Each structure stands twice: as structure tokens, then as C-alpha cells.
Amino acid sequence: MKTYAIISDIHGNSLALQAVLKDIASREANQIINLGDHVFGALESEQTAKLIRQVPMLCISGNTDREILENLDKSSDKENMERVKADLSAESVEWLKQLPPTTVCDDLFFVCHGTPDSDVEYLLEEVTPHGVFIYNDDELVRKTEQVSQRIILCGHSHVNRLVYLSNNKIILNPGSVGLPAYLGNGKHRFAMESMTPHAKYTLVKVDGDNINIEMIHCAYDWNTASTAAKANGSEKWAQFLLYGRMPKDLRVGE
């Protein structure tokens, strides 16, 4: 049997990452797979990048990792971007540059941040004027038809979900290690909420054809993380970190 730990969307939350890595070590996972969005946010970008590089794991790039690189030589009005760029070392920037957008692991997992073709689209969730819904089976089969691996790993939405498809494939989002909720402002205003402040990851245990999946919620000092986000000027992040949901004054439709 081989055990894989799937993590994603750390977003510079080193306290959450430390708790997750400690829990993973206690469970003796053979391989860590990291789905990207490593360092961007209101917390400890450089400290988090160093910690990730100290632990053997398979990493890909997320949309915010790409956005950091795209804005290295120009200013950005995206909240936290200038502070993150100033915090990152040259070594961390070079590490980000080496990350692939997708990869395959052991011919069992197809690893992407958003979808197989995009780091900004959601694989499982459809955002509509009426809220966020999970795509039906036919649509998910179509969206992943080019993937030959049985398990498709995705992040980006920060909400841990497991969907079994009619063609025997599995789509798994492990949830977010470091940011349990956020407010989206694309074509429609929407909320992504995991409903708890815990740091989230998933264990996949493979024994022949048998695949056991365990979604894990790790406690950590989210009060300290929230205070740090507020001190860095990100009141919204401070609230997201504390509750894993939208504060009442930010709720969509209210």
C-alpha cells in the first residue's frame, strides 16, 4: 500500500502548513503532492516558500504563483501583491519559475491547479448568478476526457470535495491548507466557503485496485494567523481565516 498526502492553496500561511506537515509525518505518507498557490496572500510568503522547499514534495504552479511572476517587473494594484513581491527572495522566485502548470504522478494522478487546461477555471464548480453548483456527471466526464489517469487532483476553489464519475474516475479537491474562504469577483460575485477555519488536506491510500480517501481538518493557531493578516492590512483575510466563511457584511446576496 502507498499513501499520498494531497495539499493545495497554502497562500503563505506558514502556521497552517506546519500543522499539516506535522500531521502528514505522523501518518507516514510516502508522497506529498502540492497543487499550487503556495505563497500569495496576507501572511508569510518567504517563510512559507522556504518551508515548502525543505520538505520533499511534488509541486505545480497555481494561478497566483503565475501572477507573481507576471508582475515582477511592474507594479500591481492587486491586494497583497506588492508586499508579497518584496518579501520573496531571489531563490524563492527562481523556484516558482521552475514549477510546471500540470504534471502526472505514478500514472495514477493527473495533477492540476484549476482544470487540465486552465489555472483560473474551476473543474468541479460552476459559478452562476444564483450561486455555486457542482457540474453534473456528463459535464465532468467531458471536461476530463483527455485525462487517462484515474484520479484527477485539482485545487483553486479552496473547498474540499470528492466526486466519483460514472467512468470510474475520481476528481479530488483536498481543500485549502491556508485560506478556508474567499470572495470571488468574476462575471458573478460569489463566495467560496469551506465553513471551518481548519487547515485542510487529503490522504489517498492505494492498495492495488482499492483506493481509500480521507479528508483531514487540522487545528492550528488561526487566531494568530488572523491577527497577522489584519496587521498586514487585510481585514477580509483576517475574517476568512477565523471562520472559514463570509462575514455577514460580505455575504453574497445580502
PDB file of C-alpha atoms in Angstrom:
ATOM      1  CA  MET A   1       0.000   0.000   0.000  1.00  0.00           C
ATOM      2  CA  LYS A   2       1.167   3.520  -0.789  1.00  0.00           C
ATOM      3  CA  THR A   3      -0.098   6.652   0.931  1.00  0.00           C
ATOM      4  CA  TYR A   4      -0.250  10.050  -0.754  1.00  0.00           C
ATOM      5  CA  ALA A   5      -0.870  13.364   1.024  1.00  0.00           C
ATOM      6  CA  ILE A   6      -2.566  15.931  -1.214  1.00  0.00           C
ATOM      7  CA  ILE A   7      -2.228  19.602  -0.265  1.00  0.00           C
ATOM      8  CA  SER A   8      -3.184  22.816  -2.039  1.00  0.00           C
ATOM      9  CA  ASP A   9      -3.685  26.568  -1.721  1.00  0.00           C
ATOM     10  CA  ILE A  10      -1.329  27.294   1.178  1.00  0.00           C
ATOM     11  CA  HIS A  11      -1.362  31.020   0.352  1.00  0.00           C
ATOM     12  CA  GLY A  12       1.580  31.917   2.561  1.00  0.00           C
ATOM     13  CA  ASN A  13       0.024  30.564   5.766  1.00  0.00           C
ATOM     14  CA  SER A  14       3.085  29.017   7.362  1.00  0.00           C
ATOM     15  CA  LEU A  15       1.330  28.197  10.644  1.00  0.00           C
ATOM     16  CA  ALA A  16      -1.302  26.149   8.825  1.00  0.00           C
ATOM     17  CA  LEU A  17       1.339  24.469   6.675  1.00  0.00           C
ATOM     18  CA  GLN A  18       3.409  23.489   9.707  1.00  0.00           C
ATOM     19  CA  ALA A  19       0.361  21.859  11.304  1.00  0.00           C
ATOM     20  CA  VAL A  20      -0.453  19.946   8.122  1.00  0.00           C
ATOM     21  CA  LEU A  21       3.123  18.763   7.583  1.00  0.00           C
ATOM     22  CA  LYS A  22       3.307  17.569  11.191  1.00  0.00           C
ATOM     23  CA  ASP A  23       0.084  15.599  10.757  1.00  0.00           C
ATOM     24  CA  ILE A  24       1.275  14.138   7.446  1.00  0.00           C
ATOM     25  CA  ALA A  25       4.521  12.987   9.087  1.00  0.00           C
ATOM     26  CA  SER A  26       2.565  11.249  11.861  1.00  0.00           C
ATOM     27  CA  ARG A  27       0.651   9.266   9.230  1.00  0.00           C
ATOM     28  CA  GLU A  28       3.808   8.213   7.358  1.00  0.00           C
ATOM     29  CA  ALA A  29       2.731   9.305   3.890  1.00  0.00           C
ATOM     30  CA  ASN A  30       5.046   8.161   1.095  1.00  0.00           C
ATOM     31  CA  GLN A  31       4.475  11.141  -1.209  1.00  0.00           C
ATOM     32  CA  ILE A  32       3.215  14.708  -0.850  1.00  0.00           C
ATOM     33  CA  ILE A  33       1.555  16.303  -3.889  1.00  0.00           C
ATOM     34  CA  ASN A  34       1.126  20.090  -3.764  1.00  0.00           C
ATOM     35  CA  LEU A  35      -1.373  21.686  -6.173  1.00  0.00           C
ATOM     36  CA  GLY A  36      -0.101  25.266  -6.096  1.00  0.00           C
ATOM     37  CA  ASP A  37      -0.941  28.781  -4.887  1.00  0.00           C
ATOM     38  CA  HIS A  38       1.928  28.479  -2.454  1.00  0.00           C
ATOM     39  CA  VAL A  39       2.881  31.931  -1.207  1.00  0.00           C
ATOM     40  CA  PHE A  40       0.462  34.677  -2.254  1.00  0.00           C
ATOM     41  CA  GLY A  41      -1.593  36.296   0.470  1.00  0.00           C
ATOM     42  CA  ALA A  42      -1.663  38.362   3.633  1.00  0.00           C
ATOM     43  CA  LEU A  43       0.763  36.229   5.638  1.00  0.00           C
ATOM     44  CA  GLU A  44       4.341  34.850   5.457  1.00  0.00           C
ATOM     45  CA  SER A  45       5.277  34.403   1.802  1.00  0.00           C
ATOM     46  CA  GLU A  46       9.024  33.840   2.092  1.00  0.00           C
ATOM     47  CA  GLN A  47       8.800  31.760   5.258  1.00  0.00           C
ATOM     48  CA  THR A  48       6.268  29.510   3.564  1.00  0.00           C
ATOM     49  CA  ALA A  49       8.361  29.147   0.400  1.00  0.00           C
ATOM     50  CA  LYS A  50      11.382  28.088   2.461  1.00  0.00           C
ATOM     51  CA  LEU A  51       9.326  25.553   4.393  1.00  0.00           C
ATOM     52  CA  ILE A  52       7.925  24.004   1.219  1.00  0.00           C
ATOM     53  CA  ARG A  53      11.398  23.630  -0.276  1.00  0.00           C
ATOM     54  CA  GLN A  54      12.682  21.922   2.872  1.00  0.00           C
ATOM     55  CA  VAL A  55      10.198  19.053   2.558  1.00  0.00           C
ATOM     56  CA  PRO A  56      10.336  16.632  -0.390  1.00  0.00           C
ATOM     57  CA  MET A  57       7.130  17.033  -2.398  1.00  0.00           C
ATOM     58  CA  LEU A  58       5.824  17.221  -5.939  1.00  0.00           C
ATOM     59  CA  CYS A  59       4.706  20.797  -6.662  1.00  0.00           C
ATOM     60  CA  ILE A  60       2.949  22.540  -9.524  1.00  0.00           C
ATOM     61  CA  SER A  61       2.135  26.191 -10.121  1.00  0.00           C
ATOM     62  CA  GLY A  62      -1.174  27.847  -9.272  1.00  0.00           C
ATOM     63  CA  ASN A  63      -2.699  30.986 -10.725  1.00  0.00           C
ATOM     64  CA  THR A  64      -1.312  33.279  -8.025  1.00  0.00           C
ATOM     65  CA  ASP A  65       2.171  31.777  -8.434  1.00  0.00           C
ATOM     66  CA  ARG A  66       1.974  32.649 -12.113  1.00  0.00           C
ATOM     67  CA  GLU A  67       0.606  36.120 -11.360  1.00  0.00           C
ATOM     68  CA  ILE A  68       3.527  36.880  -9.043  1.00  0.00           C
ATOM     69  CA  LEU A  69       5.978  36.094 -11.844  1.00  0.00           C
ATOM     70  CA  GLU A  70       3.985  38.142 -14.353  1.00  0.00           C
ATOM     71  CA  ASN A  71       4.148  41.187 -12.062  1.00  0.00           C
ATOM     72  CA  LEU A  72       7.805  41.051 -11.028  1.00  0.00           C
ATOM     73  CA  ASP A  73       8.805  43.952 -13.265  1.00  0.00           C
ATOM     74  CA  LYS A  74       5.703  46.081 -12.897  1.00  0.00           C
ATOM     75  CA  SER A  75       3.500  47.367 -10.126  1.00  0.00           C
ATOM     76  CA  SER A  76       0.131  45.783  -9.408  1.00  0.00           C
ATOM     77  CA  ASP A  77      -2.980  47.067  -7.656  1.00  0.00           C
ATOM     78  CA  LYS A  78      -3.935  43.525  -6.578  1.00  0.00           C
ATOM     79  CA  GLU A  79      -4.211  43.445  -2.797  1.00  0.00           C
ATOM     80  CA  ASN A  80      -1.073  41.983  -1.165  1.00  0.00           C
ATOM     81  CA  MET A  81       0.870  41.655  -4.445  1.00  0.00           C
ATOM     82  CA  GLU A  82       3.483  44.345  -3.777  1.00  0.00           C
ATOM     83  CA  ARG A  83       4.063  43.146  -0.216  1.00  0.00           C
ATOM     84  CA  VAL A  84       4.463  39.535  -1.385  1.00  0.00           C
ATOM     85  CA  LYS A  85       6.929  40.508  -4.123  1.00  0.00           C
ATOM     86  CA  ALA A  86       9.007  42.481  -1.629  1.00  0.00           C
ATOM     87  CA  ASP A  87       9.043  39.568   0.816  1.00  0.00           C
ATOM     88  CA  LEU A  88      10.151  36.840  -1.602  1.00  0.00           C
ATOM     89  CA  SER A  89      13.833  36.077  -2.009  1.00  0.00           C
ATOM     90  CA  ALA A  90      15.514  35.615  -5.387  1.00  0.00           C
ATOM     91  CA  GLU A  91      15.785  31.908  -4.579  1.00  0.00           C
ATOM     92  CA  SER A  92      12.051  31.630  -3.992  1.00  0.00           C
ATOM     93  CA  VAL A  93      11.276  33.470  -7.214  1.00  0.00           C
ATOM     94  CA  GLU A  94      13.528  31.082  -9.157  1.00  0.00           C
ATOM     95  CA  TRP A  95      11.792  28.142  -7.521  1.00  0.00           C
ATOM     96  CA  LEU A  96       8.401  29.494  -8.620  1.00  0.00           C
ATOM     97  CA  LYS A  97       9.709  29.828 -12.173  1.00  0.00           C
ATOM     98  CA  GLN A  98      10.555  26.128 -12.290  1.00  0.00           C
ATOM     99  CA  LEU A  99       7.084  24.863 -11.354  1.00  0.00           C
ATOM    100  CA  PRO A 100       5.068  23.193 -14.153  1.00  0.00           C
ATOM    101  CA  PRO A 101       1.378  24.059 -14.649  1.00  0.00           C
ATOM    102  CA  THR A 102       0.354  20.376 -14.541  1.00  0.00           C
ATOM    103  CA  THR A 103       2.017  17.017 -14.035  1.00  0.00           C
ATOM    104  CA  VAL A 104       1.356  13.284 -13.629  1.00  0.00           C
ATOM    105  CA  CYS A 105       2.279  11.164 -10.614  1.00  0.00           C
ATOM    106  CA  ASP A 106       2.753   7.386 -10.790  1.00  0.00           C
ATOM    107  CA  ASP A 107       0.372   7.269 -13.770  1.00  0.00           C
ATOM    108  CA  LEU A 108      -2.416   7.324 -11.181  1.00  0.00           C
ATOM    109  CA  PHE A 109      -2.860  11.053 -10.586  1.00  0.00           C
ATOM    110  CA  PHE A 110      -3.288  13.886 -13.053  1.00  0.00           C
ATOM    111  CA  VAL A 111      -2.264  16.989 -11.138  1.00  0.00           C
ATOM    112  CA  CYS A 112      -3.634  20.445 -11.961  1.00  0.00           C
ATOM    113  CA  HIS A 113      -4.491  23.590 -10.044  1.00  0.00           C
ATOM    114  CA  GLY A 114      -7.773  24.555 -11.710  1.00  0.00           C
ATOM    115  CA  THR A 115      -8.601  22.402 -14.721  1.00  0.00           C
ATOM    116  CA  PRO A 116      -6.345  20.420 -17.085  1.00  0.00           C
ATOM    117  CA  ASP A 117      -6.299  23.467 -19.396  1.00  0.00           C
ATOM    118  CA  SER A 118      -6.545  26.470 -17.066  1.00  0.00           C
ATOM    119  CA  ASP A 119      -5.289  27.598 -13.665  1.00  0.00           C
ATOM    120  CA  VAL A 120      -8.150  30.102 -13.232  1.00  0.00           C
ATOM    121  CA  GLU A 121     -11.172  27.951 -14.063  1.00  0.00           C
ATOM    122  CA  TYR A 122     -12.884  25.632 -11.602  1.00  0.00           C
ATOM    123  CA  LEU A 123     -13.034  21.964 -12.512  1.00  0.00           C
ATOM    124  CA  LEU A 124     -15.867  20.946 -10.182  1.00  0.00           C
ATOM    125  CA  GLU A 125     -17.759  24.162  -9.550  1.00  0.00           C
ATOM    126  CA  GLU A 126     -19.926  26.222 -11.870  1.00  0.00           C
ATOM    127  CA  VAL A 127     -20.401  29.846 -10.818  1.00  0.00           C
ATOM    128  CA  THR A 128     -23.863  31.136 -11.749  1.00  0.00           C
ATOM    129  CA  PRO A 129     -25.919  34.238 -10.918  1.00  0.00           C
ATOM    130  CA  HIS A 130     -27.753  32.050  -8.391  1.00  0.00           C
ATOM    131  CA  GLY A 131     -24.716  30.625  -6.611  1.00  0.00           C
ATOM    132  CA  VAL A 132     -22.007  27.981  -6.935  1.00  0.00           C
ATOM    133  CA  PHE A 133     -23.028  24.477  -8.058  1.00  0.00           C
ATOM    134  CA  ILE A 134     -21.221  21.216  -8.845  1.00  0.00           C
ATOM    135  CA  TYR A 135     -21.179  20.272 -12.539  1.00  0.00           C
ATOM    136  CA  ASN A 136     -23.217  17.177 -13.424  1.00  0.00           C
ATOM    137  CA  ASP A 137     -21.577  13.875 -14.265  1.00  0.00           C
ATOM    138  CA  ASP A 138     -21.818  14.246 -18.049  1.00  0.00           C
ATOM    139  CA  GLU A 139     -20.092  17.611 -17.964  1.00  0.00           C
ATOM    140  CA  LEU A 140     -17.300  16.416 -15.669  1.00  0.00           C
ATOM    141  CA  VAL A 141     -16.697  13.344 -17.838  1.00  0.00           C
ATOM    142  CA  ARG A 142     -16.432  15.641 -20.855  1.00  0.00           C
ATOM    143  CA  LYS A 143     -14.091  18.095 -19.095  1.00  0.00           C
ATOM    144  CA  THR A 144     -11.682  15.303 -18.141  1.00  0.00           C
ATOM    145  CA  GLU A 145     -11.979  13.035 -21.191  1.00  0.00           C
ATOM    146  CA  GLN A 146      -8.392  13.762 -22.276  1.00  0.00           C
ATOM    147  CA  VAL A 147      -7.022  12.595 -18.915  1.00  0.00           C
ATOM    148  CA  SER A 148      -6.030   8.918 -18.820  1.00  0.00           C
ATOM    149  CA  GLN A 149      -5.139   8.794 -15.120  1.00  0.00           C
ATOM    150  CA  ARG A 150      -7.854   7.548 -12.775  1.00  0.00           C
ATOM    151  CA  ILE A 151      -7.613  10.333 -10.165  1.00  0.00           C
ATOM    152  CA  ILE A 152      -7.716  13.986 -11.181  1.00  0.00           C
ATOM    153  CA  LEU A 153      -6.405  16.337  -8.491  1.00  0.00           C
ATOM    154  CA  CYS A 154      -7.498  19.970  -8.505  1.00  0.00           C
ATOM    155  CA  GLY A 155      -7.489  22.916  -6.124  1.00  0.00           C
ATOM    156  CA  HIS A 156      -8.284  26.595  -6.687  1.00  0.00           C
ATOM    157  CA  SER A 157     -11.771  26.678  -5.125  1.00  0.00           C
ATOM    158  CA  HIS A 158     -10.410  26.045  -1.588  1.00  0.00           C
ATOM    159  CA  VAL A 159     -13.366  23.755  -0.847  1.00  0.00           C
ATOM    160  CA  ASN A 160     -12.612  20.093  -0.214  1.00  0.00           C
ATOM    161  CA  ARG A 161     -14.724  17.877  -2.456  1.00  0.00           C
ATOM    162  CA  LEU A 162     -14.675  14.313  -3.727  1.00  0.00           C
ATOM    163  CA  VAL A 163     -16.634  13.341  -6.852  1.00  0.00           C
ATOM    164  CA  TYR A 164     -16.850   9.831  -8.295  1.00  0.00           C
ATOM    165  CA  LEU A 165     -17.627   9.775 -12.024  1.00  0.00           C
ATOM    166  CA  SER A 166     -19.632   7.239 -13.989  1.00  0.00           C
ATOM    167  CA  ASN A 167     -16.496   6.261 -15.949  1.00  0.00           C
ATOM    168  CA  ASN A 168     -14.763   5.132 -12.721  1.00  0.00           C
ATOM    169  CA  LYS A 169     -12.573   8.236 -12.484  1.00  0.00           C
ATOM    170  CA  ILE A 170     -12.308  10.310  -9.322  1.00  0.00           C
ATOM    171  CA  ILE A 171     -11.968  14.076  -9.035  1.00  0.00           C
ATOM    172  CA  LEU A 172     -10.486  15.223  -5.747  1.00  0.00           C
ATOM    173  CA  ASN A 173     -10.061  18.714  -4.345  1.00  0.00           C
ATOM    174  CA  PRO A 174      -8.223  18.495  -0.990  1.00  0.00           C
ATOM    175  CA  GLY A 175      -9.368  21.937   0.141  1.00  0.00           C
ATOM    176  CA  SER A 176      -7.078  24.749   1.197  1.00  0.00           C
ATOM    177  CA  VAL A 177      -4.261  24.489   3.698  1.00  0.00           C
ATOM    178  CA  GLY A 178      -4.100  28.208   4.340  1.00  0.00           C
ATOM    179  CA  LEU A 179      -7.232  30.117   3.285  1.00  0.00           C
ATOM    180  CA  PRO A 180     -10.575  28.460   4.118  1.00  0.00           C
ATOM    181  CA  ALA A 181     -12.815  31.024   2.389  1.00  0.00           C
ATOM    182  CA  TYR A 182     -12.676  33.867  -0.088  1.00  0.00           C
ATOM    183  CA  LEU A 183     -14.893  36.214  -2.053  1.00  0.00           C
ATOM    184  CA  GLY A 184     -14.794  35.872  -5.827  1.00  0.00           C
ATOM    185  CA  ASN A 185     -15.489  38.750  -8.197  1.00  0.00           C
ATOM    186  CA  GLY A 186     -15.556  37.333 -11.722  1.00  0.00           C
ATOM    187  CA  LYS A 187     -18.540  37.549 -14.014  1.00  0.00           C
ATOM    188  CA  HIS A 188     -20.667  36.956 -10.907  1.00  0.00           C
ATOM    189  CA  ARG A 189     -19.914  37.871  -7.306  1.00  0.00           C
ATOM    190  CA  PHE A 190     -19.669  34.654  -5.314  1.00  0.00           C
ATOM    191  CA  ALA A 191     -18.359  33.133  -2.109  1.00  0.00           C
ATOM    192  CA  MET A 192     -16.173  30.063  -1.698  1.00  0.00           C
ATOM    193  CA  GLU A 193     -16.573  28.824   1.866  1.00  0.00           C
ATOM    194  CA  SER A 194     -15.279  25.641   3.494  1.00  0.00           C
ATOM    195  CA  MET A 195     -17.252  26.523   6.671  1.00  0.00           C
ATOM    196  CA  THR A 196     -14.419  25.771   9.123  1.00  0.00           C
ATOM    197  CA  PRO A 197     -11.117  27.553   9.869  1.00  0.00           C
ATOM    198  CA  HIS A 198      -9.129  24.298   9.877  1.00  0.00           C
ATOM    199  CA  ALA A 199      -6.155  23.650   7.601  1.00  0.00           C
ATOM    200  CA  LYS A 200      -7.323  21.027   5.143  1.00  0.00           C
ATOM    201  CA  TYR A 201      -5.631  18.276   3.184  1.00  0.00           C
ATOM    202  CA  THR A 202      -6.440  14.761   1.964  1.00  0.00           C
ATOM    203  CA  LEU A 203      -4.837  11.333   2.319  1.00  0.00           C
ATOM    204  CA  VAL A 204      -5.167   8.835  -0.520  1.00  0.00           C
ATOM    205  CA  LYS A 205      -4.233   5.239   0.310  1.00  0.00           C
ATOM    206  CA  VAL A 206      -3.756   2.933  -2.660  1.00  0.00           C
ATOM    207  CA  ASP A 207      -3.721  -0.832  -2.201  1.00  0.00           C
ATOM    208  CA  GLY A 208      -3.955  -2.494  -5.595  1.00  0.00           C
ATOM    209  CA  ASP A 209      -7.316  -1.518  -7.072  1.00  0.00           C
ATOM    210  CA  ASN A 210      -8.601  -0.313  -3.718  1.00  0.00           C
ATOM    211  CA  ILE A 211      -8.408   3.446  -3.120  1.00  0.00           C
ATOM    212  CA  ASN A 212      -9.261   4.835   0.311  1.00  0.00           C
ATOM    213  CA  ILE A 213      -9.620   8.601   0.672  1.00  0.00           C
ATOM    214  CA  GLU A 214      -9.632  10.533   3.941  1.00  0.00           C
ATOM    215  CA  MET A 215     -10.258  14.271   4.128  1.00  0.00           C
ATOM    216  CA  ILE A 216      -8.497  15.787   7.122  1.00  0.00           C
ATOM    217  CA  HIS A 217      -9.109  19.015   9.036  1.00  0.00           C
ATOM    218  CA  CYS A 218      -6.106  20.147  11.105  1.00  0.00           C
ATOM    219  CA  ALA A 219      -6.411  22.545  14.004  1.00  0.00           C
ATOM    220  CA  TYR A 220      -3.763  25.260  14.234  1.00  0.00           C
ATOM    221  CA  ASP A 221      -3.476  28.747  15.722  1.00  0.00           C
ATOM    222  CA  TRP A 222      -5.801  30.525  13.294  1.00  0.00           C
ATOM    223  CA  ASN A 223      -6.259  33.383  15.774  1.00  0.00           C
ATOM    224  CA  THR A 224      -2.586  34.308  15.357  1.00  0.00           C
ATOM    225  CA  ALA A 225      -2.838  33.937  11.586  1.00  0.00           C
ATOM    226  CA  SER A 226      -5.897  36.192  11.546  1.00  0.00           C
ATOM    227  CA  THR A 227      -4.169  38.821  13.659  1.00  0.00           C
ATOM    228  CA  ALA A 228      -1.167  38.785  11.306  1.00  0.00           C
ATOM    229  CA  ALA A 229      -3.406  39.226   8.258  1.00  0.00           C
ATOM    230  CA  LYS A 230      -5.135  42.182   9.886  1.00  0.00           C
ATOM    231  CA  ALA A 231      -1.767  43.731  10.793  1.00  0.00           C
ATOM    232  CA  ASN A 232      -0.782  43.422   7.119  1.00  0.00           C
ATOM    233  CA  GLY A 233      -3.856  45.412   6.113  1.00  0.00           C
ATOM    234  CA  SER A 234      -6.105  42.538   5.025  1.00  0.00           C
ATOM    235  CA  GLU A 235      -9.226  42.723   7.168  1.00  0.00           C
ATOM    236  CA  LYS A 236     -11.156  40.369   4.861  1.00  0.00           C
ATOM    237  CA  TRP A 237      -8.449  37.710   5.029  1.00  0.00           C
ATOM    238  CA  ALA A 238      -8.447  38.071   8.820  1.00  0.00           C
ATOM    239  CA  GLN A 239     -12.149  37.218   8.886  1.00  0.00           C
ATOM    240  CA  PHE A 240     -11.848  34.366   6.392  1.00  0.00           C
ATOM    241  CA  LEU A 241      -9.087  32.778   8.469  1.00  0.00           C
ATOM    242  CA  LEU A 242     -11.114  32.965  11.672  1.00  0.00           C
ATOM    243  CA  TYR A 243     -14.356  31.449  10.436  1.00  0.00           C
ATOM    244  CA  GLY A 244     -13.930  29.746   7.053  1.00  0.00           C
ATOM    245  CA  ARG A 245     -16.934  31.672   5.769  1.00  0.00           C
ATOM    246  CA  MET A 246     -18.035  35.144   4.732  1.00  0.00           C
ATOM    247  CA  PRO A 247     -18.633  37.764   7.421  1.00  0.00           C
ATOM    248  CA  LYS A 248     -22.247  38.924   7.362  1.00  0.00           C
ATOM    249  CA  ASP A 249     -21.359  42.264   5.713  1.00  0.00           C
ATOM    250  CA  LEU A 250     -19.705  40.425   2.789  1.00  0.00           C
ATOM    251  CA  ARG A 251     -22.280  37.715   2.208  1.00  0.00           C
ATOM    252  CA  VAL A 252     -23.369  37.363  -1.400  1.00  0.00           C
ATOM    253  CA  GLY A 253     -26.921  38.499  -1.976  1.00  0.00           C
ATOM    254  CA  GLU A 254     -27.322  40.217   1.395  1.00  0.00           C
TER     255      GLU A 254
END
